[in-house]
Amino acid sequence: MARLFGTDGVRGRANDQLTAELALALASAAVRVLGADAQTRPRVVVGRDPRASGELLEAALCAGLAAAGADAIRVGVVPTPAVAFLTADYAADFGVMISASHNPMPDNGIKFFGAGGHKLDDATEDAIEAAMAGEQPRPVGAGVGRLVDAPDAVTRYLDHLAAHGGTHLDGLTVVVDCANGAAAHVGPRAYEAAGARVIAIHAAPDGLNINKDCGSTHLGDLQRAVLEHGADLGLGHDGDADRCLAVDSTGAVVDGDQIMAILALAMHERGELTDDVLVATVMSNLGLHLAMTAAGVDVKVTGVGDRYVLEELRAGGYALGGEQSGHIVIPSAGTTGDGVLTGLLLARRVAETGRRLADLAAVMTVLPQVLINVPVSDKHAVAAAESVEAAVAAAETELHGAGRILLRPSGTEQLVRVMVEATTADDAQAIAERVAEVVAAV
């Protein structure tokens, strides 16, 4: 039987794979595991992004929490990093975020944060899954949990952003693509509070339009808006606002690797980059490694997923890490990736240096990279197939050490991802397509 938890919680098509019944069972099991050491009745922060199915899943989760004897603190539609922050700020026993992040609207997900707002390790997730089996005694009368709303949740989170993101963006014009998601409720307010002139696009979520041709996975509208308004930069978030990608004043995309390079050098200059180490995943561009080496910064490499970046950051006590996709983690400011905080820090770097974002991003040369997602029926079996392994080996030989190939199963979908870097875009495309054909044929 497949493991219920993926690389970032439990995800699936809402009301199909991810049902209200499953949400209720997960919530009750989480109370038994994560609330086991609570001195009083466990308290749980519950937030969601604005997709329509979040309403029914929130209701089911809260019912499961209350049925297991925990109080649910509903914080409404907020970014994922807000739930992590508020879990700590309210001194809750754990937190739950209902979101499928950058996935299409029909999908949804449930991710848990432990006490202090930290993501769970595999063993704890496995314990929750195991606790779902069998009937458990239920409290009655005064032992049943209660549901309360937290009207100050957004204000607390905005204050947190202001404290860590700075307030020196006067004179900057920033376009913010909110992906019709959770950023719509806090993103523009945070950038305006920092002093920027803000133009918000895709900031009218209706439950159905989240991530639809917008946000960090579809930057075309953001690029056009930056040029139309003559903005200094554009910032694109995903549905739950834990990612940030950028667009410079020329309309060029600045990805997560480039953002990490800019922030790493800024922290390096200020003596804030612990042990001169940046943590990145295997998907980060080779150009990032070359730029950091030139600057005297070591890059520690992890598997794909911000949880693995977080584990390395915590293990080494490092100050900065992230992913090419725009998950950027700064442990001194939060326990998980925070897209709005990343946007604030990037804009602050533009303001404090007086340089264009394009000039700051030029610190690294991006090696041409091609990523092809191949739909398959069994991603793990296909990735391990003999013909696929042979195709990867042949590609590595062809690259002659002047590039690289990475093939991996998706953590959230039935896809095998084929990534190739080469000295030219044509070479990268050709090699990636050849390997993808082999993958598709299995």
CSV table of C-alpha atoms in Angstrom, one decimal:
chain,number,residue,atom,x,y,z
A,1,MET,CA,0.0,0.0,0.0
A,2,ALA,CA,1.4,3.4,-1.0
A,3,ARG,CA,2.4,5.8,1.8
A,4,LEU,CA,-0.4,8.4,2.4
A,5,PHE,CA,1.9,11.3,3.0
A,6,GLY,CA,3.9,12.7,0.0
A,7,THR,CA,6.8,15.2,0.0
A,8,ASP,CA,4.5,17.9,1.3
A,9,GLY,CA,1.6,16.5,3.2
A,10,VAL,CA,-1.4,14.6,1.9
A,11,ARG,CA,-2.6,15.7,-1.6
A,12,GLY,CA,-5.2,14.6,-4.1
A,13,ARG,CA,-8.2,15.6,-6.1
A,14,ALA,CA,-10.6,17.1,-3.5
A,15,ASN,CA,-13.7,15.1,-2.8
A,16,ASP,CA,-12.3,12.2,-4.8
A,17,GLN,CA,-9.0,11.0,-3.4
A,18,LEU,CA,-8.9,13.7,-0.6
A,19,THR,CA,-12.4,13.3,0.9
A,20,ALA,CA,-14.0,14.8,4.0
A,21,GLU,CA,-13.9,11.4,5.6
A,22,LEU,CA,-10.1,11.2,5.1
A,23,ALA,CA,-9.7,14.7,6.4
A,24,LEU,CA,-11.7,13.9,9.5
A,25,ALA,CA,-9.7,10.7,10.2
A,26,LEU,CA,-6.4,12.5,9.6
A,27,ALA,CA,-7.3,15.3,12.1
A,28,SER,CA,-8.3,12.8,14.8
A,29,ALA,CA,-5.2,10.8,14.3
A,30,ALA,CA,-3.0,13.9,14.4
A,31,VAL,CA,-4.5,14.9,17.8
A,32,ARG,CA,-3.6,11.5,19.2
A,33,VAL,CA,0.0,11.8,17.9
A,34,LEU,CA,0.8,15.5,18.0
A,35,GLY,CA,-1.4,16.4,21.0
A,36,ALA,CA,-0.3,13.4,23.1
A,37,ASP,CA,1.9,15.5,25.4
A,38,ALA,CA,-0.4,18.4,25.8
A,39,GLN,CA,-0.8,19.4,29.4
A,40,THR,CA,-4.3,20.7,28.8
A,41,ARG,CA,-6.7,20.3,25.9
A,42,PRO,CA,-4.7,20.4,22.7
A,43,ARG,CA,-5.0,23.6,20.6
A,44,VAL,CA,-4.6,23.5,16.9
A,45,VAL,CA,-4.3,26.3,14.3
A,46,VAL,CA,-6.3,25.7,11.1
A,47,GLY,CA,-5.8,27.7,8.0
A,48,ARG,CA,-6.5,27.3,4.3
A,49,ASP,CA,-6.1,28.8,0.8
A,50,PRO,CA,-9.2,30.2,-1.0
A,51,ARG,CA,-10.0,27.2,-3.2
A,52,ALA,CA,-13.6,26.1,-2.9
A,53,SER,CA,-12.9,22.6,-1.6
A,54,GLY,CA,-11.0,24.2,1.3
A,55,GLU,CA,-14.3,25.0,2.9
A,56,LEU,CA,-15.5,21.4,3.2
A,57,LEU,CA,-12.1,20.1,4.2
A,58,GLU,CA,-11.8,22.8,6.9
A,59,ALA,CA,-15.2,21.7,8.2
A,60,ALA,CA,-14.2,18.1,8.2
A,61,LEU,CA,-10.8,18.8,9.8
A,62,CYS,CA,-12.3,20.9,12.6
A,63,ALA,CA,-14.9,18.2,13.2
A,64,GLY,CA,-12.1,15.6,13.5
A,65,LEU,CA,-10.1,17.8,15.9
A,66,ALA,CA,-13.1,18.5,18.1
A,67,ALA,CA,-14.2,14.8,18.1
A,68,ALA,CA,-10.7,13.9,19.4
A,69,GLY,CA,-10.9,16.5,22.1
A,70,ALA,CA,-8.8,19.3,20.6
A,71,ASP,CA,-9.7,23.0,20.2
A,72,ALA,CA,-9.4,24.4,16.6
A,73,ILE,CA,-8.2,28.0,16.2
A,74,ARG,CA,-9.5,28.9,12.7
A,75,VAL,CA,-7.4,31.6,11.1
A,76,GLY,CA,-9.2,31.6,7.7
A,77,VAL,CA,-7.5,32.2,4.4
A,78,VAL,CA,-3.9,32.8,5.0
A,79,PRO,CA,-0.5,31.8,3.5
A,80,THR,CA,1.0,28.5,4.5
A,81,PRO,CA,3.9,30.3,6.3
A,82,ALA,CA,1.3,32.3,8.3
A,83,VAL,CA,0.0,29.0,9.7
A,84,ALA,CA,3.5,27.9,10.6
A,85,PHE,CA,4.1,31.3,12.3
A,86,LEU,CA,0.8,31.4,14.1
A,87,THR,CA,1.2,27.9,15.4
A,88,ALA,CA,4.2,29.2,17.3
A,89,ASP,CA,2.7,32.6,18.1
A,90,TYR,CA,-0.5,31.2,19.6
A,91,ALA,CA,1.6,28.5,21.4
A,92,ALA,CA,-0.6,25.8,19.8
A,93,ASP,CA,0.3,22.2,19.9
A,94,PHE,CA,0.2,21.9,16.2
A,95,GLY,CA,-1.1,23.5,13.0
A,96,VAL,CA,-2.9,22.4,9.9
A,97,MET,CA,-2.8,24.1,6.4
A,98,ILE,CA,-5.3,23.1,3.8
A,99,SER,CA,-3.8,23.8,0.4
A,100,ALA,CA,-2.4,22.2,-2.7
A,101,SER,CA,0.0,25.1,-3.2
A,102,HIS,CA,0.7,25.6,-6.9
A,103,ASN,CA,-1.5,22.7,-8.1
A,104,PRO,CA,-4.7,23.3,-10.1
A,105,MET,CA,-7.9,24.2,-8.3
A,106,PRO,CA,-9.5,20.7,-8.3
A,107,ASP,CA,-6.7,19.4,-6.1
A,108,ASN,CA,-6.2,20.1,-2.5
A,109,GLY,CA,-3.9,19.1,0.4
A,110,ILE,CA,-3.5,18.8,4.1
A,111,LYS,CA,-0.1,19.6,5.7
A,112,PHE,CA,0.7,19.5,9.4
A,113,PHE,CA,3.1,21.7,11.4
A,114,GLY,CA,4.3,20.5,14.8
A,115,ALA,CA,4.7,22.7,17.9
A,116,GLY,CA,6.7,25.8,17.1
A,117,GLY,CA,5.5,25.7,13.5
A,118,HIS,CA,8.0,23.1,12.2
A,119,LYS,CA,7.3,20.6,9.4
A,120,LEU,CA,7.0,17.0,10.5
A,121,ASP,CA,9.6,14.3,9.8
A,122,ASP,CA,8.7,11.1,8.0
A,123,ALA,CA,8.5,9.1,11.3
A,124,THR,CA,5.9,11.4,12.7
A,125,GLU,CA,3.8,11.4,9.5
A,126,ASP,CA,4.0,7.6,9.6
A,127,ALA,CA,2.8,7.6,13.2
A,128,ILE,CA,-0.2,9.7,12.2
A,129,GLU,CA,-1.1,7.4,9.4
A,130,ALA,CA,-0.8,4.4,11.7
A,131,ALA,CA,-3.0,6.1,14.3
A,132,MET,CA,-5.8,6.3,11.7
A,133,ALA,CA,-6.4,2.5,12.0
A,134,GLY,CA,-9.1,1.2,14.4
A,135,GLU,CA,-11.6,2.7,16.6
A,136,GLN,CA,-10.5,5.1,19.4
A,137,PRO,CA,-12.3,6.2,22.5
A,138,ARG,CA,-14.0,9.6,22.0
A,139,PRO,CA,-14.5,12.3,24.6
A,140,VAL,CA,-18.0,13.3,25.5
A,141,GLY,CA,-19.6,16.3,27.3
A,142,ALA,CA,-17.1,18.9,28.3
A,143,GLY,CA,-14.3,16.8,26.8
A,144,VAL,CA,-15.4,17.6,23.2
A,145,GLY,CA,-13.2,20.2,21.5
A,146,ARG,CA,-14.4,23.7,20.6
A,147,LEU,CA,-14.0,25.8,17.5
A,148,VAL,CA,-12.9,29.4,17.8
A,149,ASP,CA,-12.0,32.1,15.2
A,150,ALA,CA,-8.9,34.2,15.5
A,151,PRO,CA,-9.7,37.7,14.2
A,152,ASP,CA,-6.2,39.0,14.9
A,153,ALA,CA,-4.4,36.3,12.8
A,154,VAL,CA,-3.7,38.4,9.7
A,155,THR,CA,-2.5,41.4,11.8
A,156,ARG,CA,-0.1,39.2,13.8
A,157,TYR,CA,1.3,37.8,10.6
A,158,LEU,CA,1.7,41.2,9.0
A,159,ASP,CA,3.5,42.5,12.1
A,160,HIS,CA,5.8,39.5,11.8
A,161,LEU,CA,6.6,40.3,8.1
A,162,ALA,CA,7.3,43.9,9.0
A,163,ALA,CA,9.7,43.0,11.7
A,164,HIS,CA,11.7,40.7,9.5
A,165,GLY,CA,11.2,42.1,6.0
A,166,GLY,CA,12.0,45.8,6.6
A,167,THR,CA,10.2,49.0,5.8
A,168,HIS,CA,12.5,50.7,3.4
A,169,LEU,CA,10.9,50.3,0.0
A,170,ASP,CA,10.0,54.0,-0.5
A,171,GLY,CA,10.3,54.9,-4.2
A,172,LEU,CA,9.9,51.4,-5.5
A,173,THR,CA,7.0,50.4,-7.8
A,174,VAL,CA,6.2,46.7,-7.3
A,175,VAL,CA,3.7,44.5,-9.3
A,176,VAL,CA,2.5,41.6,-7.2
A,177,ASP,CA,0.8,38.6,-8.8
A,178,CYS,CA,-1.2,37.0,-6.0
A,179,ALA,CA,-2.3,33.9,-8.1
A,180,ASN,CA,-5.9,34.4,-6.9
A,181,GLY,CA,-4.7,32.7,-3.8
A,182,ALA,CA,-3.8,33.3,-0.2
A,183,ALA,CA,-1.4,36.1,-1.0
A,184,ALA,CA,-4.3,38.3,-2.1
A,185,HIS,CA,-5.2,38.9,1.5
A,186,VAL,CA,-1.8,39.8,2.8
A,187,GLY,CA,0.7,40.4,0.0
A,188,PRO,CA,-0.3,43.8,-1.3
A,189,ARG,CA,-0.8,45.0,2.3
A,190,ALA,CA,2.7,43.8,3.3
A,191,TYR,CA,4.5,45.5,0.4
A,192,GLU,CA,2.5,48.7,0.9
A,193,ALA,CA,3.3,48.8,4.6
A,194,ALA,CA,7.0,48.5,3.7
A,195,GLY,CA,6.7,51.7,1.6
A,196,ALA,CA,6.3,50.4,-1.9
A,197,ARG,CA,3.8,51.6,-4.5
A,198,VAL,CA,2.0,48.4,-5.2
A,199,ILE,CA,0.0,47.2,-8.3
A,200,ALA,CA,-1.8,44.0,-7.5
A,201,ILE,CA,-2.9,41.6,-10.2
A,202,HIS,CA,-4.8,38.3,-9.9
A,203,ALA,CA,-5.9,39.4,-6.4
A,204,ALA,CA,-9.6,38.5,-6.6
A,205,PRO,CA,-9.9,34.9,-5.5
A,206,ASP,CA,-13.4,33.3,-6.0
A,207,GLY,CA,-12.6,29.8,-5.0
A,208,LEU,CA,-12.3,28.6,-8.5
A,209,ASN,CA,-9.6,30.7,-10.2
A,210,ILE,CA,-6.6,30.0,-7.9
A,211,ASN,CA,-3.4,29.4,-10.0
A,212,LYS,CA,-5.3,29.6,-13.2
A,213,ASP,CA,-2.9,31.1,-15.8
A,214,CYS,CA,-1.3,33.2,-13.1
A,215,GLY,CA,1.1,33.3,-10.2
A,216,SER,CA,4.6,31.8,-10.0
A,217,THR,CA,3.8,29.0,-12.5
A,218,HIS,CA,2.5,31.4,-15.2
A,219,LEU,CA,4.5,34.6,-15.2
A,220,GLY,CA,3.3,36.0,-18.5
A,221,ASP,CA,0.8,38.5,-17.0
A,222,LEU,CA,3.3,39.6,-14.4
A,223,GLN,CA,5.9,40.3,-17.1
A,224,ARG,CA,3.4,42.3,-19.1
A,225,ALA,CA,2.3,44.3,-16.1
A,226,VAL,CA,5.8,45.2,-15.1
A,227,LEU,CA,6.5,46.6,-18.5
A,228,GLU,CA,3.2,48.4,-18.8
A,229,HIS,CA,3.6,50.2,-15.4
A,230,GLY,CA,7.3,50.7,-15.7
A,231,ALA,CA,7.7,48.9,-12.4
A,232,ASP,CA,11.1,48.3,-10.7
A,233,LEU,CA,10.2,44.6,-10.3
A,234,GLY,CA,7.4,42.1,-10.2
A,235,LEU,CA,6.8,39.4,-7.6
A,236,GLY,CA,4.9,36.2,-8.4
A,237,HIS,CA,3.4,34.0,-5.6
A,238,ASP,CA,1.7,30.6,-5.8
A,239,GLY,CA,-1.6,29.6,-4.4
A,240,ASP,CA,-0.5,29.4,-0.8
A,241,ALA,CA,2.2,32.1,-1.0
A,242,ASP,CA,5.1,30.0,0.2
A,243,ARG,CA,6.9,30.7,-3.1
A,244,CYS,CA,8.2,33.8,-4.8
A,245,LEU,CA,9.6,34.3,-8.2
A,246,ALA,CA,10.4,37.7,-9.7
A,247,VAL,CA,10.5,39.7,-12.9
A,248,ASP,CA,13.0,42.4,-13.4
A,249,SER,CA,12.3,45.9,-15.0
A,250,THR,CA,13.1,44.5,-18.4
A,251,GLY,CA,10.5,41.8,-18.1
A,252,ALA,CA,13.0,39.0,-17.6
A,253,VAL,CA,12.2,36.2,-15.1
A,254,VAL,CA,14.4,35.9,-12.0
A,255,ASP,CA,14.0,32.4,-10.6
A,256,GLY,CA,14.5,31.0,-7.2
A,257,ASP,CA,18.2,30.2,-7.8
A,258,GLN,CA,18.9,33.8,-8.8
A,259,ILE,CA,17.0,35.1,-5.8
A,260,MET,CA,19.0,32.8,-3.5
A,261,ALA,CA,22.2,34.1,-5.1
A,262,ILE,CA,21.2,37.7,-4.5
A,263,LEU,CA,20.1,37.1,-0.9
A,264,ALA,CA,23.1,34.9,-0.1
A,265,LEU,CA,25.6,37.5,-1.3
A,266,ALA,CA,23.7,40.2,0.8
A,267,MET,CA,23.9,38.0,3.9
A,268,HIS,CA,27.5,37.1,3.1
A,269,GLU,CA,28.4,40.8,3.0
A,270,ARG,CA,26.7,41.5,6.3
A,271,GLY,CA,28.3,38.4,8.0
A,272,GLU,CA,24.9,36.8,8.4
A,273,LEU,CA,25.5,33.7,6.3
A,274,THR,CA,26.4,31.1,8.8
A,275,ASP,CA,29.6,29.2,7.9
A,276,ASP,CA,29.3,30.8,4.4
A,277,VAL,CA,26.9,28.1,3.5
A,278,LEU,CA,23.8,28.1,1.2
A,279,VAL,CA,21.5,25.1,1.2
A,280,ALA,CA,19.9,24.2,-2.2
A,281,THR,CA,18.3,21.1,-3.8
A,282,VAL,CA,19.6,18.9,-6.6
A,283,MET,CA,17.3,20.9,-9.0
A,284,SER,CA,19.2,24.1,-8.5
A,285,ASN,CA,21.1,25.3,-11.6
A,286,LEU,CA,24.8,24.6,-12.0
A,287,GLY,CA,25.2,28.3,-12.5
A,288,LEU,CA,24.2,28.9,-8.9
A,289,HIS,CA,27.0,26.6,-7.7
A,290,LEU,CA,29.6,28.3,-9.9
A,291,ALA,CA,28.5,31.8,-8.7
A,292,MET,CA,28.6,30.8,-5.0
A,293,THR,CA,32.0,29.2,-5.4
A,294,ALA,CA,33.3,32.4,-7.0
A,295,ALA,CA,32.0,34.3,-4.0
A,296,GLY,CA,33.4,32.0,-1.4
A,297,VAL,CA,30.1,30.4,-0.5
A,298,ASP,CA,29.7,26.6,-0.1
A,299,VAL,CA,26.5,25.0,-1.4
A,300,LYS,CA,25.0,22.1,0.5
A,301,VAL,CA,22.8,19.9,-1.7
A,302,THR,CA,19.6,18.1,-0.6
A,303,GLY,CA,16.8,16.2,-2.2
A,304,VAL,CA,13.8,18.0,-3.8
A,305,GLY,CA,11.3,19.5,-1.4
A,306,ASP,CA,11.6,22.4,1.1
A,307,ARG,CA,11.2,19.9,4.0
A,308,TYR,CA,14.7,18.5,3.1
A,309,VAL,CA,16.1,22.0,2.8
A,310,LEU,CA,14.7,22.7,6.2
A,311,GLU,CA,16.2,19.6,7.7
A,312,GLU,CA,19.6,20.5,6.4
A,313,LEU,CA,19.3,24.1,7.7
A,314,ARG,CA,18.3,22.9,11.1
A,315,ALA,CA,21.0,20.2,11.3
A,316,GLY,CA,23.8,22.6,10.4
A,317,GLY,CA,22.4,25.8,11.9
A,318,TYR,CA,22.6,27.5,8.5
A,319,ALA,CA,21.0,30.8,7.7
A,320,LEU,CA,19.6,30.5,4.1
A,321,GLY,CA,18.3,27.8,1.8
A,322,GLY,CA,15.7,27.2,-0.8
A,323,GLU,CA,14.6,25.8,-4.2
A,324,GLN,CA,14.7,26.9,-7.8
A,325,SER,CA,10.9,27.0,-7.7
A,326,GLY,CA,11.0,30.0,-5.3
A,327,HIS,CA,10.7,28.3,-1.8
A,328,ILE,CA,13.2,30.4,0.1
A,329,VAL,CA,13.8,29.6,3.8
A,330,ILE,CA,15.5,32.0,6.3
A,331,PRO,CA,15.4,30.2,9.7
A,332,SER,CA,15.9,33.4,11.7
A,333,ALA,CA,12.6,34.7,10.3
A,334,GLY,CA,10.5,31.6,10.0
A,335,THR,CA,10.3,27.8,10.1
A,336,THR,CA,9.3,27.3,6.4
A,337,GLY,CA,9.4,29.0,3.1
A,338,ASP,CA,7.6,32.4,3.0
A,339,GLY,CA,7.0,33.9,-0.4
A,340,VAL,CA,5.9,37.3,0.8
A,341,LEU,CA,8.9,37.6,3.2
A,342,THR,CA,11.2,36.6,0.3
A,343,GLY,CA,9.6,39.3,-1.9
A,344,LEU,CA,10.1,41.9,0.8
A,345,LEU,CA,13.8,41.0,1.2
A,346,LEU,CA,14.4,41.0,-2.5
A,347,ALA,CA,12.8,44.4,-2.9
A,348,ARG,CA,14.8,45.7,0.0
A,349,ARG,CA,18.0,44.6,-1.6
A,350,VAL,CA,17.1,46.5,-4.8
A,351,ALA,CA,16.2,49.6,-2.7
A,352,GLU,CA,19.3,49.5,-0.5
A,353,THR,CA,21.8,49.0,-3.3
A,354,GLY,CA,20.1,51.3,-5.8
A,355,ARG,CA,20.8,48.7,-8.5
A,356,ARG,CA,18.3,47.2,-10.9
A,357,LEU,CA,17.2,43.7,-10.2
A,358,ALA,CA,18.6,42.6,-13.5
A,359,ASP,CA,22.0,43.8,-12.4
A,360,LEU,CA,21.8,42.0,-9.1
A,361,ALA,CA,20.6,38.8,-10.8
A,362,ALA,CA,23.5,38.9,-13.2
A,363,VAL,CA,25.8,37.6,-10.4
A,364,MET,CA,25.0,34.1,-11.8
A,365,THR,CA,24.9,32.8,-15.3
A,366,VAL,CA,22.0,30.4,-15.7
A,367,LEU,CA,23.0,27.3,-17.6
A,368,PRO,CA,20.3,26.3,-20.1
A,369,GLN,CA,17.9,23.9,-18.4
A,370,VAL,CA,15.0,21.9,-19.7
A,371,LEU,CA,12.5,20.2,-17.6
A,372,ILE,CA,10.0,17.7,-19.1
A,373,ASN,CA,7.2,16.2,-17.0
A,374,VAL,CA,6.1,12.8,-18.3
A,375,PRO,CA,2.7,11.5,-17.2
A,376,VAL,CA,3.0,7.8,-16.1
A,377,SER,CA,0.9,5.2,-14.4
A,378,ASP,CA,3.5,4.2,-11.8
A,379,LYS,CA,6.2,6.9,-11.3
A,380,HIS,CA,8.5,4.8,-9.1
A,381,ALA,CA,8.4,1.7,-11.3
A,382,VAL,CA,9.0,3.7,-14.5
A,383,ALA,CA,11.9,5.7,-13.0
A,384,ALA,CA,13.6,2.4,-12.0
A,385,ALA,CA,13.0,0.7,-15.4
A,386,GLU,CA,16.2,-0.7,-17.0
A,387,SER,CA,15.5,1.1,-20.3
A,388,VAL,CA,15.2,4.4,-18.4
A,389,GLU,CA,18.4,3.9,-16.5
A,390,ALA,CA,20.2,3.1,-19.7
A,391,ALA,CA,18.9,6.3,-21.4
A,392,VAL,CA,20.1,8.4,-18.4
A,393,ALA,CA,23.5,6.8,-18.6
A,394,ALA,CA,23.8,7.5,-22.3
A,395,ALA,CA,22.8,11.1,-21.7
A,396,GLU,CA,25.5,11.5,-19.0
A,397,THR,CA,28.1,10.2,-21.4
A,398,GLU,CA,26.9,12.7,-24.1
A,399,LEU,CA,27.1,15.6,-21.7
A,400,HIS,CA,30.8,14.9,-21.0
A,401,GLY,CA,30.7,16.6,-17.6
A,402,ALA,CA,29.6,19.9,-19.2
A,403,GLY,CA,26.1,19.6,-17.9
A,404,ARG,CA,24.0,17.1,-16.1
A,405,ILE,CA,20.8,15.1,-16.2
A,406,LEU,CA,18.4,14.4,-13.3
A,407,LEU,CA,15.5,12.0,-13.4
A,408,ARG,CA,13.1,11.7,-10.5
A,409,PRO,CA,9.5,10.8,-9.7
A,410,SER,CA,7.3,13.8,-8.7
A,411,GLY,CA,6.6,14.0,-5.0
A,412,THR,CA,2.9,15.0,-5.5
A,413,GLU,CA,1.8,13.7,-8.9
A,414,GLN,CA,2.0,10.7,-11.2
A,415,LEU,CA,4.8,12.2,-13.2
A,416,VAL,CA,8.5,11.4,-13.9
A,417,ARG,CA,10.5,14.6,-14.2
A,418,VAL,CA,13.4,14.7,-16.7
A,419,MET,CA,15.7,17.7,-16.1
A,420,VAL,CA,18.7,18.3,-18.4
A,421,GLU,CA,21.3,21.1,-18.2
A,422,ALA,CA,23.7,21.7,-21.1
A,423,THR,CA,26.0,24.3,-22.5
A,424,THR,CA,23.3,25.2,-25.1
A,425,ALA,CA,19.5,25.2,-25.0
A,426,ASP,CA,19.3,23.1,-28.1
A,427,ASP,CA,21.4,20.4,-26.6
A,428,ALA,CA,19.5,20.4,-23.4
A,429,GLN,CA,16.2,20.2,-25.2
A,430,ALA,CA,17.3,17.4,-27.5
A,431,ILE,CA,18.7,15.2,-24.7
A,432,ALA,CA,15.7,15.8,-22.5
A,433,GLU,CA,13.3,14.9,-25.3
A,434,ARG,CA,15.1,11.6,-26.1
A,435,VAL,CA,15.1,10.5,-22.4
A,436,ALA,CA,11.4,11.6,-22.0
A,437,GLU,CA,10.5,9.4,-25.0
A,438,VAL,CA,12.0,6.4,-23.3
A,439,VAL,CA,10.2,7.2,-20.1
A,440,ALA,CA,6.9,7.6,-21.9
A,441,ALA,CA,7.3,4.2,-23.6
A,442,VAL,CA,7.7,2.2,-20.5
